[in-house]
Amino acid sequence: MIRPNDLGGLPGLGSVEIEPDEPPFHHEWERRAFAIRLAAGFLGRWNIDQTRAMQEAMSRTEYLATSYYEGWLFGLERLLDARGMVTRQEVAARRSDPSAPVVRGDGDHALDAEQIERAVSNPHASRLDVDVPPRFAVGERVMTKSATGAGHTRLPQYARGRGGVVTADHGVWIFADAAGRDLGIVPQHVYTVRFDATELWGEDANPLDTVYVDLWDDHLEAA
Amino acid sequence: MPNDGPDHDHDDDVQEHRDHDAPLTDVELRVRTLESLLVDKGLVDPAGLDLLIDRYETKVGPRNGARIVARAWVDPAFRQRLLDDGTSAAAEFGFEGRQTEELVVLENTPRVHNLVVCTLCSCYPWAVLGLPPVWYKSAPYRSRAVSDPRGVLAELGVAVADDREVRVWDSTAEVRYMVLPERPAGTEGLTESELAALVTRDAMIGVSVVAPPVGVP
């Protein structure tokens, strides 16, 4: 299944336009959307894979028409509703009446500035300190699976059913596809796999060129 | 001039002032509504939001990566540590945090040109480059960087000879990539901080090369 966000290799999406002196944010609402999504994420009620999965819950047409931080907002609204933290009904009530009262939950408490500083400075989120044997070795030839089933995946369509070589083993991480499908924390090795450009794109590609993709155990089979 | 310094003029404020006189757009209303609900429900702290915006607007940005690159150009032992373990080498500068759980640094050489993309979303090494620019997150870059990297590079003014390998790195997991660009010729007399001032964000993504300082042919 091809997800709406899976754009690698698609033709006809235009040319790359770099904005000179681009600021980090273009509008005040982008700053607010950025900050509330990070801060709400630090409550720990979802992980990054669930965030991505929720943001992908739209058609490709909608996805391509949605600006970046609008996509963040789309995902955040749905995550908060799904967890019962801020429901659609509460949002609708406040949209029609800015003074509409809310009921505070008793489970989650905002991180204060000091806790936010610690959380945002901490890189650790997805690596797992568990001992899982690797299924593949550096230097080994592998094949990627040709199908990923329904739901979130980090195996891009352009790299499915292709042969490559493992060039690095990054240790054990949360398997993104399982986490993004709400199937829990499945510890797996992440590998960098090198593909020849000709394997992915055919004989027109420069035979010297390569594409490196980071993949988990379950994306791979022995070649 | 580098096009990515964090000390840019806030000329977007002009846009915002104009916006203040106009009715709020739907997306502005959605953000305002959600933020007010999150604050009123005790789920986010306004001081924490200000801290996050300030951090990524003024403190964490491509100047971090530029300092790493300049150090690698002048200090061979650091360069080796950087290529062996980018995460630890960046941490020597205190550059660590969200979206940079493992950092891999890719060295451009006369034989190899590296290019970084995230075809599935917007994965980017925040701790060393800050937040990703719009073009990096855009459909044109994400679609073409993997299938036609030479075409993208040519459009952006980077000519890569046919006998030089192009390596594209698709950031599909939590590993984050940064390019160590080639040091331009004619910079032998420059100090580390003068070198850092030459390094652009785009060169550390791999869509540009570092130009020599003005006056150096």
Short mmCIF file of C-alpha atoms in Angstrom, two decimals:
data_model
loop_
_atom_site.label_atom_id
_atom_site.label_comp_id
_atom_site.label_asym_id
_atom_site.label_seq_id
_atom_site.Cartn_x
_atom_site.Cartn_y
_atom_site.Cartn_z
CA MET A 1 0.00 0.00 0.00
CA ILE A 2 1.34 3.41 -0.95
CA ARG A 3 0.85 6.14 1.62
CA PRO A 4 -0.01 9.74 0.65
CA ASN A 5 3.28 11.04 2.06
CA ASP A 6 5.42 8.56 0.11
CA LEU A 7 6.76 10.83 -2.64
CA GLY A 8 10.17 9.41 -3.59
CA GLY A 9 10.50 9.05 -7.36
CA LEU A 10 7.07 10.45 -8.28
CA PRO A 11 7.13 12.48 -11.50
CA GLY A 12 5.55 15.82 -12.20
CA LEU A 13 5.67 17.52 -8.81
CA GLY A 14 7.60 20.56 -10.03
CA SER A 15 11.02 22.09 -9.56
CA VAL A 16 12.85 22.85 -6.33
CA GLU A 17 12.56 26.51 -5.30
CA ILE A 18 14.93 27.66 -2.57
CA GLU A 19 13.85 30.85 -0.77
CA PRO A 20 16.86 33.08 -0.04
CA ASP A 21 17.26 34.11 3.62
CA GLU A 22 14.35 31.91 4.62
CA PRO A 23 13.23 32.49 8.23
CA PRO A 24 12.42 29.50 10.50
CA PHE A 25 8.74 30.52 10.51
CA HIS A 26 6.74 32.56 7.99
CA HIS A 27 3.68 33.33 10.13
CA GLU A 28 2.88 33.64 13.81
CA TRP A 29 0.44 30.72 13.62
CA GLU A 30 3.30 28.48 12.44
CA ARG A 31 5.28 29.30 15.60
CA ARG A 32 2.24 28.45 17.74
CA ALA A 33 1.47 25.21 15.87
CA PHE A 34 5.10 24.13 16.14
CA ALA A 35 5.28 24.85 19.87
CA ILE A 36 1.97 23.32 20.92
CA ARG A 37 2.67 20.16 19.01
CA LEU A 38 6.09 19.68 20.59
CA ALA A 39 4.85 20.60 24.07
CA ALA A 40 1.81 18.30 23.82
CA GLY A 41 4.07 15.54 22.52
CA PHE A 42 6.21 15.80 25.64
CA LEU A 43 3.21 14.60 27.68
CA GLY A 44 4.17 11.16 26.37
CA ARG A 45 0.75 10.04 25.18
CA TRP A 46 2.01 9.15 21.70
CA ASN A 47 5.34 8.58 20.03
CA ILE A 48 6.78 10.04 16.86
CA ASP A 49 5.60 7.15 14.70
CA GLN A 50 2.01 7.65 15.87
CA THR A 51 2.42 11.36 15.13
CA ARG A 52 3.56 10.61 11.59
CA ALA A 53 0.83 7.99 11.07
CA MET A 54 -1.85 10.49 12.11
CA GLN A 55 -0.46 13.17 9.81
CA GLU A 56 -0.63 10.72 6.92
CA ALA A 57 -4.34 10.08 7.49
CA MET A 58 -5.44 12.06 4.44
CA SER A 59 -5.71 11.57 0.70
CA ARG A 60 -2.70 12.34 -1.49
CA THR A 61 -4.59 15.29 -2.98
CA GLU A 62 -5.15 16.74 0.48
CA TYR A 63 -1.60 15.91 1.53
CA LEU A 64 -0.07 17.79 -1.39
CA ALA A 65 -2.34 20.79 -0.79
CA THR A 66 -1.56 21.01 2.94
CA SER A 67 1.25 23.25 4.15
CA TYR A 68 3.83 21.81 6.52
CA TYR A 69 2.67 23.22 9.84
CA GLU A 70 -0.96 22.81 8.81
CA GLY A 71 -0.10 19.11 8.56
CA TRP A 72 1.28 19.23 12.09
CA LEU A 73 -1.94 20.85 13.27
CA PHE A 74 -4.06 18.26 11.44
CA GLY A 75 -2.18 15.45 13.20
CA LEU A 76 -2.24 17.12 16.61
CA GLU A 77 -6.00 17.78 16.50
CA ARG A 78 -6.62 14.11 15.76
CA LEU A 79 -4.15 12.75 18.33
CA LEU A 80 -5.62 14.93 21.09
CA ASP A 81 -9.15 13.84 20.14
CA ALA A 82 -8.20 10.15 19.91
CA ARG A 83 -6.64 10.27 23.40
CA GLY A 84 -9.62 12.20 24.82
CA MET A 85 -7.28 15.05 25.80
CA VAL A 86 -8.97 17.75 23.71
CA THR A 87 -12.04 16.44 21.95
CA ARG A 88 -13.61 17.56 18.69
CA GLN A 89 -16.64 18.65 20.69
CA GLU A 90 -14.51 20.92 22.87
CA VAL A 91 -12.85 22.41 19.81
CA ALA A 92 -16.22 23.04 18.12
CA ALA A 93 -17.65 24.62 21.29
CA ARG A 94 -14.72 26.99 21.65
CA ARG A 95 -14.76 27.89 17.97
CA SER A 96 -18.32 29.15 18.34
CA ASP A 97 -17.80 30.69 21.79
CA PRO A 98 -14.25 31.66 22.85
CA SER A 99 -15.32 31.71 26.51
CA ALA A 100 -16.83 28.21 26.39
CA PRO A 101 -15.75 26.45 29.60
CA VAL A 102 -13.64 23.29 29.58
CA VAL A 103 -13.21 20.44 32.02
CA ARG A 104 -9.63 19.85 33.10
CA GLY A 105 -8.58 16.22 33.01
CA ASP A 106 -6.75 14.76 35.98
CA GLY A 107 -4.20 12.66 34.11
CA ASP A 108 -1.85 14.94 32.19
CA HIS A 109 0.00 17.95 33.54
CA ALA A 110 1.79 20.54 31.45
CA LEU A 111 5.56 20.48 31.62
CA ASP A 112 6.91 23.75 33.00
CA ALA A 113 9.63 25.66 31.19
CA GLU A 114 12.43 23.85 33.01
CA GLN A 115 10.97 20.44 32.15
CA ILE A 116 10.46 21.54 28.53
CA GLU A 117 14.11 22.62 28.34
CA ARG A 118 15.19 19.19 29.57
CA ALA A 119 12.83 17.36 27.24
CA VAL A 120 13.84 19.25 24.11
CA SER A 121 17.55 18.90 24.89
CA ASN A 122 17.22 15.15 25.28
CA PRO A 123 17.84 13.34 21.98
CA HIS A 124 16.62 9.96 23.19
CA ALA A 125 13.22 8.92 21.91
CA SER A 126 13.26 5.80 19.74
CA ARG A 127 16.47 3.85 20.45
CA LEU A 128 15.97 0.88 22.78
CA ASP A 129 18.45 -0.47 25.27
CA VAL A 130 17.51 -4.11 24.75
CA ASP A 131 19.51 -7.00 23.43
CA VAL A 132 17.99 -8.25 20.19
CA PRO A 133 20.21 -10.23 17.82
CA PRO A 134 20.58 -8.69 14.35
CA ARG A 135 19.08 -10.70 11.49
CA PHE A 136 21.51 -9.25 8.97
CA ALA A 137 25.21 -8.44 8.93
CA VAL A 138 27.07 -5.50 7.45
CA GLY A 139 28.09 -6.44 3.92
CA GLU A 140 25.21 -8.89 3.48
CA ARG A 141 23.01 -8.73 0.38
CA VAL A 142 19.32 -8.27 1.20
CA MET A 143 16.00 -7.93 -0.59
CA THR A 144 13.32 -5.55 0.60
CA LYS A 145 9.77 -6.80 0.93
CA SER A 146 7.50 -5.98 -1.97
CA ALA A 147 4.47 -5.21 0.20
CA THR A 148 4.03 -3.58 3.59
CA GLY A 149 0.35 -4.18 4.35
CA ALA A 150 -2.07 -1.43 5.34
CA GLY A 151 -1.00 1.43 7.56
CA HIS A 152 2.07 3.42 8.44
CA THR A 153 5.41 2.26 7.06
CA ARG A 154 8.94 3.62 6.66
CA LEU A 155 9.76 1.39 3.69
CA PRO A 156 9.27 3.74 0.72
CA GLN A 157 7.50 2.33 -2.33
CA TYR A 158 10.47 3.05 -4.61
CA ALA A 159 12.66 0.72 -2.52
CA ARG A 160 10.23 -2.22 -2.27
CA GLY A 161 11.17 -5.55 -3.83
CA ARG A 162 14.71 -4.33 -4.55
CA GLY A 163 18.12 -5.78 -3.83
CA GLY A 164 20.72 -3.92 -1.81
CA VAL A 165 23.65 -4.30 0.57
CA VAL A 166 23.69 -3.62 4.32
CA THR A 167 26.30 -0.93 5.01
CA ALA A 168 25.62 -0.18 8.70
CA ASP A 169 23.83 -1.65 11.73
CA HIS A 170 22.54 1.17 13.95
CA GLY A 171 21.46 -1.04 16.84
CA VAL A 172 17.98 -1.63 18.25
CA TRP A 173 15.12 0.85 17.81
CA ILE A 174 11.34 0.97 18.06
CA PHE A 175 9.99 -0.56 14.84
CA ALA A 176 8.23 2.43 13.31
CA ASP A 177 5.66 0.50 11.27
CA ALA A 178 4.36 -1.38 14.33
CA ALA A 179 4.33 1.70 16.56
CA GLY A 180 2.61 3.79 13.89
CA ARG A 181 -0.09 1.12 13.58
CA ASP A 182 -0.64 1.16 17.37
CA LEU A 183 0.80 -2.35 17.69
CA GLY A 184 3.14 -1.47 20.54
CA ILE A 185 6.88 -1.33 20.94
CA VAL A 186 8.61 -3.95 18.80
CA PRO A 187 12.41 -3.79 19.15
CA GLN A 188 14.31 -4.34 15.89
CA HIS A 189 17.67 -3.49 14.38
CA VAL A 190 17.86 -0.56 12.00
CA TYR A 191 20.26 -0.92 9.08
CA THR A 192 21.43 1.36 6.35
CA VAL A 193 20.91 -0.42 3.04
CA ARG A 194 22.67 0.75 -0.12
CA PHE A 195 20.87 0.42 -3.45
CA ASP A 196 22.39 1.03 -6.85
CA ALA A 197 20.51 3.80 -8.62
CA THR A 198 20.16 1.45 -11.62
CA GLU A 199 18.41 -1.14 -9.39
CA LEU A 200 15.84 1.49 -8.36
CA TRP A 201 15.43 3.59 -11.50
CA GLY A 202 16.66 1.46 -14.38
CA GLU A 203 19.49 1.70 -16.84
CA ASP A 204 19.14 5.45 -17.42
CA ALA A 205 20.59 6.12 -13.97
CA ASN A 206 24.31 6.79 -13.61
CA PRO A 207 25.86 3.37 -12.74
CA LEU A 208 28.06 5.05 -10.12
CA ASP A 209 25.15 6.49 -8.16
CA THR A 210 23.63 4.98 -5.04
CA VAL A 211 20.71 5.58 -2.67
CA TYR A 212 20.98 4.74 1.04
CA VAL A 213 17.79 3.91 2.96
CA ASP A 214 17.44 3.15 6.69
CA LEU A 215 15.29 0.05 7.22
CA TRP A 216 14.26 -2.31 10.02
CA ASP A 217 14.58 -6.12 10.24
CA ASP A 218 10.97 -6.67 9.14
CA HIS A 219 11.50 -4.72 5.90
CA LEU A 220 14.23 -7.10 4.78
CA GLU A 221 14.77 -10.67 3.60
CA ALA A 222 17.98 -12.50 2.83
CA ALA A 223 18.83 -12.17 -0.86
CA MET B 1 26.38 35.74 1.79
CA PRO B 2 25.12 32.68 3.64
CA ASN B 3 21.38 32.48 3.22
CA ASP B 4 20.64 30.82 6.48
CA GLY B 5 21.93 32.75 9.48
CA PRO B 6 19.71 32.77 12.55
CA ASP B 7 20.19 36.52 12.84
CA HIS B 8 18.04 37.24 9.80
CA ASP B 9 15.92 40.36 9.74
CA HIS B 10 12.40 39.59 10.82
CA ASP B 11 10.95 40.91 7.60
CA ASP B 12 8.20 38.34 7.97
CA ASP B 13 6.90 40.58 10.75
CA VAL B 14 5.69 42.96 8.05
CA GLN B 15 3.54 40.15 6.75
CA GLU B 16 2.27 39.42 10.23
CA HIS B 17 1.29 43.03 10.91
CA ARG B 18 -0.75 43.02 7.75
CA ASP B 19 -2.35 39.79 8.86
CA HIS B 20 -3.38 41.37 12.15
CA ASP B 21 -5.67 43.78 10.33
CA ALA B 22 -7.33 41.03 8.33
CA PRO B 23 -9.85 38.46 9.57
CA LEU B 24 -8.18 35.34 10.91
CA THR B 25 -7.83 32.54 8.42
CA ASP B 26 -9.23 29.12 9.19
CA VAL B 27 -5.84 27.70 10.08
CA GLU B 28 -5.10 30.66 12.39
CA LEU B 29 -8.42 30.09 14.14
CA ARG B 30 -7.71 26.37 14.49
CA VAL B 31 -4.30 26.99 16.06
CA ARG B 32 -5.61 29.71 18.37
CA THR B 33 -8.51 27.51 19.48
CA LEU B 34 -6.33 24.49 20.16
CA GLU B 35 -3.68 26.49 22.01
CA SER B 36 -6.26 28.14 24.26
CA LEU B 37 -7.85 24.77 25.04
CA LEU B 38 -4.48 23.15 25.79
CA VAL B 39 -3.56 26.00 28.15
CA ASP B 40 -6.94 26.11 29.86
CA LYS B 41 -6.90 22.35 30.37
CA GLY B 42 -3.43 22.51 31.94
CA LEU B 43 -1.83 20.47 29.16
CA VAL B 44 0.70 23.05 27.99
CA ASP B 45 2.42 25.92 29.82
CA PRO B 46 2.68 29.23 27.87
CA ALA B 47 6.23 29.74 29.20
CA GLY B 48 7.20 26.37 27.76
CA LEU B 49 5.81 27.35 24.35
CA ASP B 50 7.83 30.57 24.35
CA LEU B 51 10.95 28.59 25.23
CA LEU B 52 10.45 26.18 22.33
CA ILE B 53 9.92 28.95 19.79
CA ASP B 54 12.90 30.94 21.05
CA ARG B 55 15.14 27.87 21.00
CA TYR B 56 14.50 27.06 17.35
CA GLU B 57 14.17 30.63 16.14
CA THR B 58 17.29 32.09 17.73
CA LYS B 59 19.53 29.42 19.33
CA VAL B 60 19.50 26.19 17.34
CA GLY B 61 20.19 26.61 13.64
CA PRO B 62 22.69 26.01 10.84
CA ARG B 63 25.37 28.09 12.57
CA ASN B 64 25.75 25.04 14.85
CA GLY B 65 26.56 22.79 11.92
CA ALA B 66 28.84 25.42 10.40
CA ARG B 67 30.96 25.46 13.56
CA ILE B 68 31.30 21.67 13.35
CA VAL B 69 32.34 21.84 9.69
CA ALA B 70 34.94 24.55 10.32
CA ARG B 71 36.40 22.57 13.22
CA ALA B 72 36.63 19.48 11.02
CA TRP B 73 38.47 21.49 8.36
CA VAL B 74 41.16 22.71 10.77
CA ASP B 75 41.44 19.78 13.18
CA PRO B 76 42.14 16.36 11.56
CA ALA B 77 41.60 14.48 14.82
CA PHE B 78 38.18 16.08 15.27
CA ARG B 79 37.33 15.37 11.63
CA GLN B 80 38.05 11.69 12.23
CA ARG B 81 35.93 11.63 15.39
CA LEU B 82 33.13 13.38 13.48
CA LEU B 83 33.14 10.82 10.69
CA ASP B 84 33.45 7.89 13.13
CA ASP B 85 30.69 9.03 15.51
CA GLY B 86 28.88 12.22 14.54
CA THR B 87 26.57 12.12 17.57
CA SER B 88 29.45 12.27 20.06
CA ALA B 89 31.43 14.80 18.03
CA ALA B 90 28.42 17.17 17.88
CA ALA B 91 27.90 16.66 21.60
CA GLU B 92 31.41 18.05 22.17
CA PHE B 93 29.85 21.39 21.18
CA GLY B 94 26.73 20.72 23.27
CA PHE B 95 24.71 20.22 20.07
CA GLU B 96 22.19 17.54 20.98
CA GLY B 97 18.46 17.25 21.37
CA ARG B 98 15.23 16.45 19.58
CA GLN B 99 15.40 14.95 16.11
CA THR B 100 19.09 14.08 16.38
CA GLU B 101 19.17 10.80 18.25
CA GLU B 102 21.95 9.47 16.04
CA LEU B 103 23.96 11.75 13.76
CA VAL B 104 25.92 10.44 10.78
CA VAL B 105 28.23 12.88 8.99
CA LEU B 106 28.93 12.29 5.29
CA GLU B 107 32.14 13.62 3.80
CA ASN B 108 32.11 15.11 0.32
CA THR B 109 35.29 14.40 -1.62
CA PRO B 110 36.50 14.81 -5.20
CA ARG B 111 35.09 11.29 -5.84
CA VAL B 112 31.80 11.44 -3.89
CA HIS B 113 28.98 13.97 -3.55
CA ASN B 114 26.44 13.31 -0.78
CA LEU B 115 22.86 14.57 -0.74
CA VAL B 116 20.35 14.25 2.14
CA VAL B 117 16.57 13.95 1.80
CA CYS B 118 13.53 12.59 3.64
CA THR B 119 11.13 11.27 1.00
CA LEU B 120 8.51 10.22 3.59
CA CYS B 121 8.24 13.41 5.66
CA SER B 122 10.75 15.99 6.86
CA CYS B 123 13.42 14.22 8.94
CA TYR B 124 16.32 16.62 9.47
CA PRO B 125 19.13 16.98 12.05
CA TRP B 126 17.60 19.73 14.18
CA ALA B 127 20.42 19.84 16.74
CA VAL B 128 22.98 20.89 14.12
CA LEU B 129 20.91 22.53 11.35
CA GLY B 130 17.78 23.80 13.14
CA LEU B 131 14.36 23.42 11.55
CA PRO B 132 14.21 22.31 7.90
CA PRO B 133 13.54 24.90 5.19
CA VAL B 134 10.33 24.76 3.17
CA TRP B 135 12.01 23.47 0.00
CA TYR B 136 13.48 20.48 1.90
CA LYS B 137 9.96 19.51 3.03
CA SER B 138 8.42 20.19 -0.38
CA ALA B 139 7.06 17.59 -2.81
CA PRO B 140 9.45 18.58 -5.65
CA TYR B 141 12.59 17.96 -3.58
CA ARG B 142 11.30 14.85 -1.83
CA SER B 143 10.17 13.25 -5.09
CA ARG B 144 13.20 14.07 -7.23
CA ALA B 145 16.18 13.94 -4.87
CA VAL B 146 16.21 10.13 -4.96
CA SER B 147 15.35 9.54 -8.63
CA ASP B 148 17.11 12.49 -10.27
CA PRO B 149 19.70 13.89 -7.87
CA ARG B 150 21.95 15.11 -10.68
CA GLY B 151 19.06 16.98 -12.27
CA VAL B 152 18.14 18.64 -8.97
CA LEU B 153 21.76 19.57 -8.31
CA ALA B 154 22.20 20.99 -11.81
CA GLU B 155 19.10 23.17 -11.40
CA LEU B 156 20.51 24.46 -8.15
CA GLY B 157 23.82 25.28 -9.79
CA VAL B 158 25.90 22.32 -8.63
CA ALA B 159 27.51 20.51 -11.54
CA VAL B 160 28.61 16.98 -10.65
CA ALA B 161 30.92 15.26 -13.15
CA ASP B 162 29.69 11.95 -14.58
CA ASP B 163 32.64 10.11 -13.03
CA ARG B 164 31.86 11.38 -9.53
CA GLU B 165 29.53 9.20 -7.44
CA VAL B 166 26.33 10.76 -6.11
CA ARG B 167 25.15 9.20 -2.86
CA VAL B 168 21.60 10.07 -1.78
CA TRP B 169 20.68 9.46 1.86
CA ASP B 170 16.95 8.98 2.49
CA SER B 171 16.28 9.63 6.20
CA THR B 172 13.64 6.94 6.68
CA ALA B 173 14.44 6.03 10.33
CA GLU B 174 15.70 8.08 13.30
CA VAL B 175 19.28 8.37 12.03
CA ARG B 176 19.97 11.95 10.92
CA TYR B 177 22.47 12.96 8.26
CA MET B 178 24.64 16.02 7.69
CA VAL B 179 27.12 16.62 4.88
CA LEU B 180 30.70 17.69 5.58
CA PRO B 181 31.32 19.85 2.50
CA GLU B 182 34.69 20.25 0.81
CA ARG B 183 36.81 23.10 2.06
CA PRO B 184 37.13 25.69 -0.69
CA ALA B 185 40.54 26.44 -2.16
CA GLY B 186 42.22 29.66 -1.14
CA THR B 187 41.07 29.51 2.49
CA GLU B 188 44.36 28.35 4.01
CA GLY B 189 44.86 31.61 5.90
CA LEU B 190 41.39 31.79 7.41
CA THR B 191 40.64 31.27 11.08
CA GLU B 192 38.14 28.67 12.24
CA SER B 193 35.44 31.28 12.81
CA GLU B 194 36.09 32.88 9.42
CA LEU B 195 35.71 29.44 7.85
CA ALA B 196 32.47 28.81 9.76
CA ALA B 197 31.05 32.02 8.29
CA LEU B 198 31.50 30.58 4.78
CA VAL B 199 29.51 27.40 5.47
CA THR B 200 25.87 27.46 4.38
CA ARG B 201 22.94 25.34 5.44
CA ASP B 202 22.43 24.15 1.89
CA ALA B 203 26.01 22.87 1.65
CA MET B 204 25.42 20.78 4.78
CA ILE B 205 22.34 19.22 3.12
CA GLY B 206 24.33 18.62 -0.05
CA VAL B 207 22.47 20.88 -2.52
CA SER B 208 25.23 23.46 -2.60
CA VAL B 209 29.00 23.72 -2.26
CA VAL B 210 30.90 26.13 -0.04
CA ALA B 211 32.12 29.07 -2.10
CA PRO B 212 35.50 30.67 -1.41
CA PRO B 213 35.41 34.08 0.25
CA VAL B 214 34.95 37.13 -1.95
CA GLY B 215 38.22 38.04 -3.61
CA VAL B 216 39.53 34.49 -3.82
CA PRO B 217 39.39 33.31 -7.43
#
